[in-house]
Amino acid sequence: MKKVIYLYKSGRLLCKDYSLILKDKKDYVNYIPIEQIDTLICFGEISINKHTLSLLNKHNIVILFFNFYGQYIGKFTPKQYLDGKILINQIYAFENERIRNHIARTMIISSLKNCLALLKYYNKKLFPLLDNIIEIESIIKECKNKSVNELLLLEAQAKKIYFNSFDIILEKEKYHFIKRTKNPPQNEINALLSYGYSLLYANYISVTDRSRLYSQISFVHSLTKCSESLQFDLADILKPVLVDRLVLSLCRHKLLKDEYFDYKSDRCYLNKEGVKFFVEKYENYLLKTIKINNRYYSYRNLISREVHLLSNYIANESNDYKPYIMKW
């Protein structure tokens, strides 16, 4: 199976003998077999030449660039031969109020049901979350026949209740959530969530860029938020499954250390040791499998499945769009 390769060191990315090498300032060389690579995610300062880009293009490898704090900068995407018919269908789905509302409603309800499933899991572990669960269930019922703007307001209400549940779950732990803060994150849990969401966005960018979908056309998030806003639509569905659940588990199993974080006045970020720790846990988590309709998927393959479900619906190759909903 091909892998996502994370590059933290700075240097020159070159090709030699049909493999990639990363040569740092001291001419120390790391070899990366080209056949093993699905996506490269670069956090260091990387320089690259046309010869290397040509090799990456030939092997259909995406490179994503992030700064040290996990903020997305840009990408290199292999040349794609996109389907004009799908573009027309996706634009039509966006401009048709009925279809757009159906897709947006399905995405938001699926996201909230996954939030609900996570809370139900912890409620079964005797955390007092029943009132919050009932409130979110009530909001989900209100989502029927609402416009996109109305759905966003309901989603915001539900997410506030959802995140307020985190400190109930973490009440006896060393690290607490308090409230969702980003740009910058203000404590350890928020730092982990923000970094995890960035990794999940990267996974979706890598898949959507090699799918038939156009990442610039989204259905929930504003097109002005980002030039590739579809990643946010799709990632919101699986955030509770792939990031929130992992972060809460790491905290409750007491695997976090102060040494994983850098503290600067009112902000908190993962440091190099923390990034290495979290990325390893995240990648291992994506290898876990679940069963859907008598077929097993790794969580990494689930991301691809979600993209293709939407693609098939927009292409009129399926009658409905049903994202993954976690069961507990």
CSV table of C-alpha atoms in Angstrom, one decimal:
chain,number,residue,atom,x,y,z
A,1,MET,CA,0.0,0.0,0.0
A,2,LYS,CA,1.3,3.5,-0.9
A,3,LYS,CA,1.9,5.8,2.0
A,4,VAL,CA,1.6,9.5,2.9
A,5,ILE,CA,5.1,10.7,3.6
A,6,TYR,CA,5.7,13.6,6.0
A,7,LEU,CA,8.8,15.8,5.4
A,8,TYR,CA,9.8,17.9,8.4
A,9,LYS,CA,13.4,18.7,7.4
A,10,SER,CA,14.3,21.5,5.1
A,11,GLY,CA,16.3,20.8,2.0
A,12,ARG,CA,16.2,20.1,-1.7
A,13,LEU,CA,13.9,17.4,-3.1
A,14,LEU,CA,15.7,15.7,-6.0
A,15,CYS,CA,15.2,12.5,-8.0
A,16,LYS,CA,17.9,9.9,-8.4
A,17,ASP,CA,17.6,6.4,-9.9
A,18,TYR,CA,13.8,6.8,-10.1
A,19,SER,CA,13.7,7.5,-6.4
A,20,LEU,CA,13.3,10.8,-4.5
A,21,ILE,CA,16.0,12.1,-2.2
A,22,LEU,CA,15.8,14.9,0.3
A,23,LYS,CA,19.2,16.5,0.7
A,24,ASP,CA,19.6,18.9,3.6
A,25,LYS,CA,22.1,21.8,4.1
A,26,LYS,CA,24.7,19.4,5.4
A,27,ASP,CA,24.2,17.1,2.3
A,28,TYR,CA,22.7,14.4,4.4
A,29,VAL,CA,20.5,12.3,2.2
A,30,ASN,CA,17.1,10.6,2.9
A,31,TYR,CA,16.0,8.2,0.2
A,32,ILE,CA,12.3,7.9,-0.5
A,33,PRO,CA,11.3,5.1,-2.9
A,34,ILE,CA,8.9,6.6,-5.5
A,35,GLU,CA,6.7,3.5,-5.7
A,36,GLN,CA,5.8,3.8,-2.0
A,37,ILE,CA,4.5,7.4,-2.2
A,38,ASP,CA,0.9,8.4,-2.4
A,39,THR,CA,1.2,12.0,-1.1
A,40,LEU,CA,4.1,14.1,0.2
A,41,ILE,CA,3.2,16.5,3.0
A,42,CYS,CA,6.0,19.1,3.6
A,43,PHE,CA,6.4,21.1,6.8
A,44,GLY,CA,10.0,22.2,6.2
A,45,GLU,CA,11.4,24.6,3.6
A,46,ILE,CA,11.6,22.5,0.5
A,47,SER,CA,13.1,23.5,-2.9
A,48,ILE,CA,12.3,21.4,-6.0
A,49,ASN,CA,13.2,21.4,-9.7
A,50,LYS,CA,11.3,20.6,-12.9
A,51,HIS,CA,12.9,17.2,-13.3
A,52,THR,CA,11.6,16.2,-9.9
A,53,LEU,CA,8.1,17.6,-10.6
A,54,SER,CA,8.0,15.7,-13.9
A,55,LEU,CA,8.7,12.4,-12.0
A,56,LEU,CA,6.0,13.2,-9.4
A,57,ASN,CA,3.6,14.0,-12.2
A,58,LYS,CA,4.4,10.7,-13.9
A,59,HIS,CA,3.7,8.7,-10.7
A,60,ASN,CA,0.5,10.8,-9.9
A,61,ILE,CA,2.0,12.1,-6.6
A,62,VAL,CA,0.5,15.1,-4.9
A,63,ILE,CA,2.7,17.4,-2.8
A,64,LEU,CA,1.1,19.6,-0.1
A,65,PHE,CA,2.9,22.4,1.6
A,66,PHE,CA,2.2,23.5,5.2
A,67,ASN,CA,4.0,25.8,7.6
A,68,PHE,CA,5.3,24.4,10.8
A,69,TYR,CA,2.1,25.2,12.7
A,70,GLY,CA,0.0,23.1,10.3
A,71,GLN,CA,-1.4,25.9,8.2
A,72,TYR,CA,-1.9,25.0,4.5
A,73,ILE,CA,0.2,27.0,2.1
A,74,GLY,CA,-0.2,25.4,-1.3
A,75,LYS,CA,0.2,22.3,-3.4
A,76,PHE,CA,1.6,20.6,-6.5
A,77,THR,CA,-1.0,18.5,-8.3
A,78,PRO,CA,-0.2,16.1,-11.2
A,79,LYS,CA,-1.7,17.0,-14.5
A,80,GLN,CA,-5.4,15.9,-14.6
A,81,TYR,CA,-7.6,15.2,-17.5
A,82,LEU,CA,-10.8,16.4,-16.0
A,83,ASP,CA,-14.3,15.6,-17.2
A,84,GLY,CA,-16.2,18.6,-18.5
A,85,LYS,CA,-19.5,16.9,-18.0
A,86,ILE,CA,-18.8,16.6,-14.2
A,87,LEU,CA,-17.9,20.3,-14.0
A,88,ILE,CA,-21.3,21.1,-15.7
A,89,ASN,CA,-23.1,18.8,-13.3
A,90,GLN,CA,-21.3,20.2,-10.2
A,91,ILE,CA,-22.1,23.8,-11.2
A,92,TYR,CA,-25.7,22.8,-11.9
A,93,ALA,CA,-25.9,21.1,-8.4
A,94,PHE,CA,-24.5,24.3,-6.8
A,95,GLU,CA,-26.9,26.7,-8.7
A,96,ASN,CA,-30.0,24.5,-8.3
A,97,GLU,CA,-31.4,25.4,-4.9
A,98,ARG,CA,-33.1,22.1,-4.3
A,99,ILE,CA,-30.0,20.0,-5.1
A,100,ARG,CA,-27.6,22.2,-3.2
A,101,ASN,CA,-29.8,22.3,-0.2
A,102,HIS,CA,-30.1,18.5,-0.3
A,103,ILE,CA,-26.3,18.0,-0.5
A,104,ALA,CA,-25.7,20.7,2.2
A,105,ARG,CA,-28.4,19.3,4.5
A,106,THR,CA,-27.0,15.8,4.1
A,107,MET,CA,-23.5,16.9,4.9
A,108,ILE,CA,-24.5,18.9,8.0
A,109,ILE,CA,-26.8,16.3,9.4
A,110,SER,CA,-24.2,13.6,8.8
A,111,SER,CA,-21.6,15.7,10.6
A,112,LEU,CA,-23.9,16.3,13.5
A,113,LYS,CA,-24.9,12.6,13.7
A,114,ASN,CA,-21.2,11.8,14.0
A,115,CYS,CA,-20.8,14.3,16.8
A,116,LEU,CA,-23.8,12.7,18.4
A,117,ALA,CA,-22.3,9.2,18.1
A,118,LEU,CA,-19.1,10.3,19.8
A,119,LEU,CA,-21.1,11.8,22.7
A,120,LYS,CA,-23.3,8.6,23.0
A,121,TYR,CA,-20.1,6.6,23.2
A,122,TYR,CA,-18.9,8.6,26.2
A,123,ASN,CA,-22.4,8.7,27.7
A,124,LYS,CA,-22.3,4.9,27.8
A,125,LYS,CA,-19.0,5.3,29.7
A,126,LEU,CA,-21.1,7.1,32.4
A,127,PHE,CA,-20.2,10.7,31.5
A,128,PRO,CA,-23.3,12.9,32.1
A,129,LEU,CA,-23.9,13.9,28.5
A,130,LEU,CA,-27.6,13.0,28.0
A,131,ASP,CA,-28.9,16.5,28.1
A,132,ASN,CA,-26.4,17.6,25.5
A,133,ILE,CA,-27.3,14.6,23.3
A,134,ILE,CA,-31.0,15.4,23.5
A,135,GLU,CA,-30.4,19.0,22.5
A,136,ILE,CA,-28.4,18.0,19.5
A,137,GLU,CA,-31.0,15.5,18.5
A,138,SER,CA,-33.6,18.2,18.6
A,139,ILE,CA,-31.5,20.5,16.4
A,140,ILE,CA,-31.0,17.7,13.9
A,141,LYS,CA,-34.8,17.3,13.6
A,142,GLU,CA,-35.0,21.1,12.8
A,143,CYS,CA,-32.6,20.7,9.8
A,144,LYS,CA,-35.3,19.4,7.5
A,145,ASN,CA,-36.4,21.8,4.7
A,146,LYS,CA,-34.0,24.5,5.8
A,147,SER,CA,-31.9,26.8,3.5
A,148,VAL,CA,-28.1,26.6,3.5
A,149,ASN,CA,-27.9,29.8,5.7
A,150,GLU,CA,-30.5,28.4,8.1
A,151,LEU,CA,-28.6,25.1,8.3
A,152,LEU,CA,-25.4,26.9,9.1
A,153,LEU,CA,-27.0,28.6,12.1
A,154,LEU,CA,-28.4,25.3,13.4
A,155,GLU,CA,-25.0,23.7,12.9
A,156,ALA,CA,-23.3,26.4,14.9
A,157,GLN,CA,-25.8,25.9,17.8
A,158,ALA,CA,-25.2,22.1,17.8
A,159,LYS,CA,-21.4,22.4,17.5
A,160,LYS,CA,-21.4,24.8,20.5
A,161,ILE,CA,-23.2,22.1,22.6
A,162,TYR,CA,-21.0,19.4,21.2
A,163,PHE,CA,-17.7,21.2,22.1
A,164,ASN,CA,-19.1,22.2,25.5
A,165,SER,CA,-19.3,18.4,26.1
A,166,PHE,CA,-15.5,18.0,25.9
A,167,ASP,CA,-14.8,19.4,29.3
A,168,ILE,CA,-17.3,17.0,30.8
A,169,ILE,CA,-15.4,14.2,29.2
A,170,LEU,CA,-12.0,15.7,30.2
A,171,GLU,CA,-13.1,16.9,33.7
A,172,LYS,CA,-10.7,14.6,35.6
A,173,GLU,CA,-7.8,14.9,33.1
A,174,LYS,CA,-4.8,17.2,33.2
A,175,TYR,CA,-5.6,19.0,29.9
A,176,HIS,CA,-8.9,20.8,29.4
A,177,PHE,CA,-10.7,22.2,26.4
A,178,ILE,CA,-12.6,25.2,27.8
A,179,LYS,CA,-13.8,26.4,24.4
A,180,ARG,CA,-12.9,26.1,20.7
A,181,THR,CA,-10.1,28.5,19.8
A,182,LYS,CA,-8.1,28.7,16.6
A,183,ASN,CA,-5.8,31.1,14.8
A,184,PRO,CA,-4.2,30.7,17.3
A,185,PRO,CA,-5.2,27.8,19.4
A,186,GLN,CA,-5.0,28.8,23.1
A,187,ASN,CA,-4.4,25.5,24.8
A,188,GLU,CA,-3.2,21.9,24.3
A,189,ILE,CA,-6.5,20.3,23.2
A,190,ASN,CA,-7.2,23.1,20.7
A,191,ALA,CA,-3.7,22.8,19.4
A,192,LEU,CA,-4.2,19.1,18.7
A,193,LEU,CA,-7.6,19.6,17.1
A,194,SER,CA,-6.3,22.3,14.8
A,195,TYR,CA,-3.4,20.2,13.7
A,196,GLY,CA,-5.6,17.2,13.3
A,197,TYR,CA,-8.0,19.1,11.2
A,198,SER,CA,-5.2,20.4,9.0
A,199,LEU,CA,-4.0,16.8,8.4
A,200,LEU,CA,-7.6,15.7,7.5
A,201,TYR,CA,-7.9,18.7,5.1
A,202,ALA,CA,-4.6,17.5,3.5
A,203,ASN,CA,-6.1,14.0,3.1
A,204,TYR,CA,-9.1,15.4,1.4
A,205,ILE,CA,-7.2,17.7,-0.9
A,206,SER,CA,-5.0,14.8,-2.0
A,207,VAL,CA,-8.1,12.6,-2.9
A,208,THR,CA,-10.3,15.3,-4.4
A,209,ASP,CA,-7.5,16.5,-6.7
A,210,ARG,CA,-7.4,13.0,-8.2
A,211,SER,CA,-11.1,12.6,-8.4
A,212,ARG,CA,-13.7,13.9,-10.9
A,213,LEU,CA,-14.8,16.7,-8.5
A,214,TYR,CA,-13.8,20.3,-8.6
A,215,SER,CA,-12.5,21.3,-5.2
A,216,GLN,CA,-13.3,25.0,-5.9
A,217,ILE,CA,-17.1,24.3,-5.9
A,218,SER,CA,-18.5,23.6,-2.4
A,219,PHE,CA,-22.1,23.3,-1.1
A,220,VAL,CA,-21.9,24.3,2.6
A,221,HIS,CA,-18.9,26.6,3.0
A,222,SER,CA,-18.7,29.9,1.3
A,223,LEU,CA,-16.8,29.9,-2.0
A,224,THR,CA,-14.9,33.0,-0.8
A,225,LYS,CA,-13.5,31.3,2.3
A,226,CYS,CA,-10.9,29.4,0.3
A,227,SER,CA,-10.2,28.6,-3.3
A,228,GLU,CA,-10.7,24.9,-2.4
A,229,SER,CA,-13.6,25.0,-0.1
A,230,LEU,CA,-15.0,21.5,-0.9
A,231,GLN,CA,-12.4,20.0,1.4
A,232,PHE,CA,-14.0,21.8,4.4
A,233,ASP,CA,-17.5,20.5,3.4
A,234,LEU,CA,-16.2,16.9,3.3
A,235,ALA,CA,-13.9,17.1,6.2
A,236,ASP,CA,-16.6,18.3,8.6
A,237,ILE,CA,-18.4,15.0,8.2
A,238,LEU,CA,-15.4,12.9,9.5
A,239,LYS,CA,-13.9,15.3,12.0
A,240,PRO,CA,-15.7,13.7,15.0
A,241,VAL,CA,-14.7,10.3,13.7
A,242,LEU,CA,-11.0,10.8,12.8
A,243,VAL,CA,-9.8,13.7,14.8
A,244,ASP,CA,-12.0,14.6,17.8
A,245,ARG,CA,-12.2,10.9,18.9
A,246,LEU,CA,-8.4,10.5,18.6
A,247,VAL,CA,-7.6,13.7,20.6
A,248,LEU,CA,-10.0,12.8,23.4
A,249,SER,CA,-8.6,9.2,23.5
A,250,LEU,CA,-5.0,10.5,23.7
A,251,CYS,CA,-5.9,12.8,26.6
A,252,ARG,CA,-7.9,10.2,28.5
A,253,HIS,CA,-5.2,7.5,28.1
A,254,LYS,CA,-2.7,10.1,29.5
A,255,LEU,CA,-0.4,9.9,26.5
A,256,LEU,CA,0.0,13.7,26.2
A,257,LYS,CA,3.0,15.6,27.8
A,258,ASP,CA,3.8,19.3,28.3
A,259,GLU,CA,7.0,18.6,26.4
A,260,TYR,CA,4.9,18.2,23.2
A,261,PHE,CA,3.8,21.9,23.2
A,262,ASP,CA,5.2,25.3,22.8
A,263,TYR,CA,3.5,28.0,24.9
A,264,LYS,CA,3.6,31.7,23.8
A,265,SER,CA,1.5,34.2,25.8
A,266,ASP,CA,-2.1,33.3,24.8
A,267,ARG,CA,-1.3,30.7,22.2
A,268,CYS,CA,-0.2,27.0,22.2
A,269,TYR,CA,1.2,25.0,19.4
A,270,LEU,CA,2.6,21.5,18.9
A,271,ASN,CA,6.4,21.5,18.8
A,272,LYS,CA,8.6,19.2,16.7
A,273,GLU,CA,8.3,16.4,19.3
A,274,GLY,CA,4.6,16.9,19.6
A,275,VAL,CA,4.1,16.9,15.8
A,276,LYS,CA,6.0,13.7,15.4
A,277,PHE,CA,4.0,12.1,18.2
A,278,PHE,CA,0.6,13.2,16.9
A,279,VAL,CA,1.2,12.4,13.2
A,280,GLU,CA,2.3,8.9,14.2
A,281,LYS,CA,-0.9,8.3,16.2
A,282,TYR,CA,-3.0,9.8,13.5
A,283,GLU,CA,-1.5,7.7,10.7
A,284,ASN,CA,-1.8,4.5,12.9
A,285,TYR,CA,-5.5,5.5,13.5
A,286,LEU,CA,-6.2,5.7,9.8
A,287,LEU,CA,-5.0,2.1,9.4
A,288,LYS,CA,-7.9,0.9,11.6
A,289,THR,CA,-10.8,-0.8,9.7
A,290,ILE,CA,-14.5,-0.6,9.9
A,291,LYS,CA,-17.3,-2.6,8.2
A,292,ILE,CA,-19.7,-0.9,5.9
A,293,ASN,CA,-22.3,-3.0,4.0
A,294,ASN,CA,-20.3,-6.2,4.5
A,295,ARG,CA,-17.1,-4.6,3.2
A,296,TYR,CA,-14.1,-3.5,5.3
A,297,TYR,CA,-12.5,-0.1,4.9
A,298,SER,CA,-9.5,1.5,6.6
A,299,TYR,CA,-10.3,5.0,7.8
A,300,ARG,CA,-7.9,6.2,5.1
A,301,ASN,CA,-10.0,4.4,2.4
A,302,LEU,CA,-13.1,5.8,4.1
A,303,ILE,CA,-11.9,9.3,3.1
A,304,SER,CA,-11.7,8.2,-0.5
A,305,ARG,CA,-15.1,6.5,-0.3
A,306,GLU,CA,-16.7,9.8,0.9
A,307,VAL,CA,-15.3,11.7,-2.0
A,308,HIS,CA,-16.4,9.1,-4.5
A,309,LEU,CA,-19.9,8.9,-3.0
A,310,LEU,CA,-20.4,12.7,-3.7
A,311,SER,CA,-18.8,12.4,-7.1
A,312,ASN,CA,-21.1,9.6,-8.1
A,313,TYR,CA,-24.2,11.5,-6.9
A,314,ILE,CA,-23.2,14.6,-8.8
A,315,ALA,CA,-22.5,12.5,-11.9
A,316,ASN,CA,-26.0,11.0,-11.7
A,317,GLU,CA,-24.5,7.6,-11.2
A,318,SER,CA,-26.3,7.0,-7.9
A,319,ASN,CA,-29.8,8.0,-6.7
A,320,ASP,CA,-28.8,9.4,-3.4
A,321,TYR,CA,-25.9,10.7,-1.3
A,322,LYS,CA,-25.3,9.0,2.0
A,323,PRO,CA,-22.1,9.8,3.8
A,324,TYR,CA,-20.7,7.6,6.6
A,325,ILE,CA,-22.3,7.9,10.0
A,326,MET,CA,-20.6,6.4,13.0
A,327,LYS,CA,-22.7,4.0,15.1
A,328,TRP,CA,-22.7,3.7,18.9
